[in-house]
XYZ file of C-alpha atoms in Angstrom:
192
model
C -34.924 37.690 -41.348
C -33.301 39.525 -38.777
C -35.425 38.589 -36.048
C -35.209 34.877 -36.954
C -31.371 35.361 -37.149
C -31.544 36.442 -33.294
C -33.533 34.230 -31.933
C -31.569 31.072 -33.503
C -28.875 33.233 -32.022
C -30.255 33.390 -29.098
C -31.255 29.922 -28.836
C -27.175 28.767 -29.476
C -26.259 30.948 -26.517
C -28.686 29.113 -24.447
C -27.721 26.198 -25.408
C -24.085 26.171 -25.268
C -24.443 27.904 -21.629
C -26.556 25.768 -20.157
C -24.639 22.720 -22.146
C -21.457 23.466 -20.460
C -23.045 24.086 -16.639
C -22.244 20.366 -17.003
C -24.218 17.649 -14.731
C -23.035 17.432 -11.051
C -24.558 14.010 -9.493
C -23.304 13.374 -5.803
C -22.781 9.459 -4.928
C -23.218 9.052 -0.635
C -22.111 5.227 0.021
C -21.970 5.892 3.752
C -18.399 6.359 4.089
C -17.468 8.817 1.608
C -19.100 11.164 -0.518
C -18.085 11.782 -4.673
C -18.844 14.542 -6.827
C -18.896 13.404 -10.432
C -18.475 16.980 -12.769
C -19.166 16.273 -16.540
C -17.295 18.818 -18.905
C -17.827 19.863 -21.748
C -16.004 17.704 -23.655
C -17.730 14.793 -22.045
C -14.651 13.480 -19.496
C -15.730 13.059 -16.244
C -13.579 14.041 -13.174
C -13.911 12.670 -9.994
C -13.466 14.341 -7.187
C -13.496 11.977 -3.574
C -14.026 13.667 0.017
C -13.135 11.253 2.676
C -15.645 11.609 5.634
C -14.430 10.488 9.002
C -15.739 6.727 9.642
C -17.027 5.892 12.346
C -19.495 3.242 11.502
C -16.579 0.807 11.926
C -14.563 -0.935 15.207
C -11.376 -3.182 14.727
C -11.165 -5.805 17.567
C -8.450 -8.311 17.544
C -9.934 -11.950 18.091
C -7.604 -14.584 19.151
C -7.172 -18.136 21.524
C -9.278 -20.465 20.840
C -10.799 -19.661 17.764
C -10.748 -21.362 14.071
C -9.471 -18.071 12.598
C -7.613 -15.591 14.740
C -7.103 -12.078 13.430
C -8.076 -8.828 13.597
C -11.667 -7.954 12.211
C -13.613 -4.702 11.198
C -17.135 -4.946 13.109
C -19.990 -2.735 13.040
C -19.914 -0.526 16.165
C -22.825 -1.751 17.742
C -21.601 -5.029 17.726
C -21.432 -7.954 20.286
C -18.245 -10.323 21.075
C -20.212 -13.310 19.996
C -20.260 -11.281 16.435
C -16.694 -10.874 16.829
C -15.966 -14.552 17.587
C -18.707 -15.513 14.802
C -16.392 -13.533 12.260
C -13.138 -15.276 13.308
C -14.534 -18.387 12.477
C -16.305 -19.872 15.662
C -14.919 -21.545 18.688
C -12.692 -24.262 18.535
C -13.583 -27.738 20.496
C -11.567 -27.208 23.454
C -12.713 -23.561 23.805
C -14.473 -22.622 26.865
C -17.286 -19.770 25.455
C -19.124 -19.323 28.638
C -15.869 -17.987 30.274
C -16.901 -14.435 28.200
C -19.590 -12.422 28.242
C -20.485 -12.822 24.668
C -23.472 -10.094 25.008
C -21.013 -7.206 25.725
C -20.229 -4.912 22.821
C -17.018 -4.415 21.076
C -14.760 -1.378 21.329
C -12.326 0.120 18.823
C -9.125 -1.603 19.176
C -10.489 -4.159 21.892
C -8.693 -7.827 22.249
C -11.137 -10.559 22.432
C -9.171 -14.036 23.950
C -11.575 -16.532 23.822
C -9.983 -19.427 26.588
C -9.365 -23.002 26.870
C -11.481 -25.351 28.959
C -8.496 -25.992 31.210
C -7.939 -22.204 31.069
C -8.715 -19.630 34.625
C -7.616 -16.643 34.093
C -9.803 -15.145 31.972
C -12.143 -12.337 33.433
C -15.890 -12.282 31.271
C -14.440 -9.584 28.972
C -12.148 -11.972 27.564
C -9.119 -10.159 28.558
C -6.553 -12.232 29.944
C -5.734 -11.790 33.590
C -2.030 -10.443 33.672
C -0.440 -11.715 37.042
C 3.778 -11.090 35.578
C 3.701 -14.922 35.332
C 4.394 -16.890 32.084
C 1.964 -19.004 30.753
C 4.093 -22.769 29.994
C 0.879 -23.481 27.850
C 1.519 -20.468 25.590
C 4.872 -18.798 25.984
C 6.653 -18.603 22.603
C 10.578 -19.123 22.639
C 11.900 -15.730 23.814
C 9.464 -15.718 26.478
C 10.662 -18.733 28.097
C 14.470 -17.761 27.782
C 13.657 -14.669 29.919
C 13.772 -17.898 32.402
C 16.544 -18.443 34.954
C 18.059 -20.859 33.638
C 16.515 -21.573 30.176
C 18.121 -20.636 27.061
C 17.162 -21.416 23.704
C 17.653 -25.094 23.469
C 15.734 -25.986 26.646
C 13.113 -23.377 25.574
C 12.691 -25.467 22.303
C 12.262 -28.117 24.737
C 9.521 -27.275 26.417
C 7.600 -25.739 23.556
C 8.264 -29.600 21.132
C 6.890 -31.348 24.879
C 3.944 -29.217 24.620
C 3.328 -29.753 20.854
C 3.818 -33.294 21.231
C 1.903 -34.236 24.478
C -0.270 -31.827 24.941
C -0.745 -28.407 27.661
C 0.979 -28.876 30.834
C -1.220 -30.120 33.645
C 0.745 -28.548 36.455
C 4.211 -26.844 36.251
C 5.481 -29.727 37.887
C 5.517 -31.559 34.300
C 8.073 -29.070 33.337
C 10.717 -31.769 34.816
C 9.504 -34.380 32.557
C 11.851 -32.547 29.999
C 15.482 -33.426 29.759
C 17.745 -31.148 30.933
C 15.536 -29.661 33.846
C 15.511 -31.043 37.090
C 14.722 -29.805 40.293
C 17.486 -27.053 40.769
C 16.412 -25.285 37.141
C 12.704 -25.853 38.239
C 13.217 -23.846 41.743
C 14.752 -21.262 39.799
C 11.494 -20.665 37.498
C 8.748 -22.473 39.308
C 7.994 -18.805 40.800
C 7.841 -17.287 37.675
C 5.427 -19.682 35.562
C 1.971 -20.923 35.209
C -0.109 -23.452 33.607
């Protein structure tokens, strides 16, 4: 009797140590790593270690695409991925300004120009000669103008909207209000 009462002793000991090592299952998803420990009372505790990520790039995709915005690429992407995830090209885009074969870089900007755009070097960054773009130029840009507060500035940007980009800076005169002695004051300073 004793030596029955031992071993079922024996065999609860076992049991109850080996019951409460509790079940450790690790989860690897690529970008972080979790621990699961059961307990036991059966709760389960998570426990999540970031690991750095660097499987990912952000690029910021804008111009003439359907959806601008900034998207998280693999890093071995291309721009033509990049331009692919903001949508596509938009008809009046001009693709084969850009490289589309280069790869992406954390934090790049991807402008993808106009057909009646120039100054656009195959990287898709936008040449930046101190001039400002008529074409583009939001309202506090074009009050930096001699000459052009914020009522002629609203001007130029409801021409634009209305008729289309600028062909020439010259068209700038088409708009009430500026004549030639406003337009030799910015006609240095502007672009189409």
């Amino acid at each position: 009797m004793k030596k029955t009462y031992y071993f079922l002793m024996l065999s609860l000991v076992s049991i109850f140590l080996f019951g409460c090592a509790g079940d450790e299952v690790v989860i690897s998803q690529g970008q972080s790593v979790q621990s699961k420990e059961a307990s036991s009372e059966g709760e389960v505790s998570p426990d999540t270690e970031e690991v750095a990520d660097t499987s990912e790039v952000y690029v910021y995709v804008c111009g003439h695409v359907n959806e601008p915005g900034v998207y998280a690429l693999c890093v071995d992407s291309r721009i033509c991925d990049a331009i692919d995830k903001a949508g596509g090209v938009t008809e009046d885009a001009n693709p084969t300004a850009l490289s589309q074969a280069m790869k992406v870089t954390d934090g790049q900007t991807i402008y993808v120009p106009g057909i009646d755009e120039e100054n656009v070097d195959a990287s898709g960054v936008e040449e930046d000669d101190g001039l400002i773009n008529i074409n583009k130029a939001s309202e506090e840009e074009l009050t930096s103008l001699p000459g052009i507060g914020s009522s002629k500035a609203s001007d130029i940007i409801n021409y634009r909207e209305e008729h289309g980009p600028y062909n020439s800076i010259e068209d700038l005169m088409n708009i009430p209000g500026i004549k030639e002695g406003v337009f030799n004051k910015i006609k240095d300073k502007v672009k189409t």
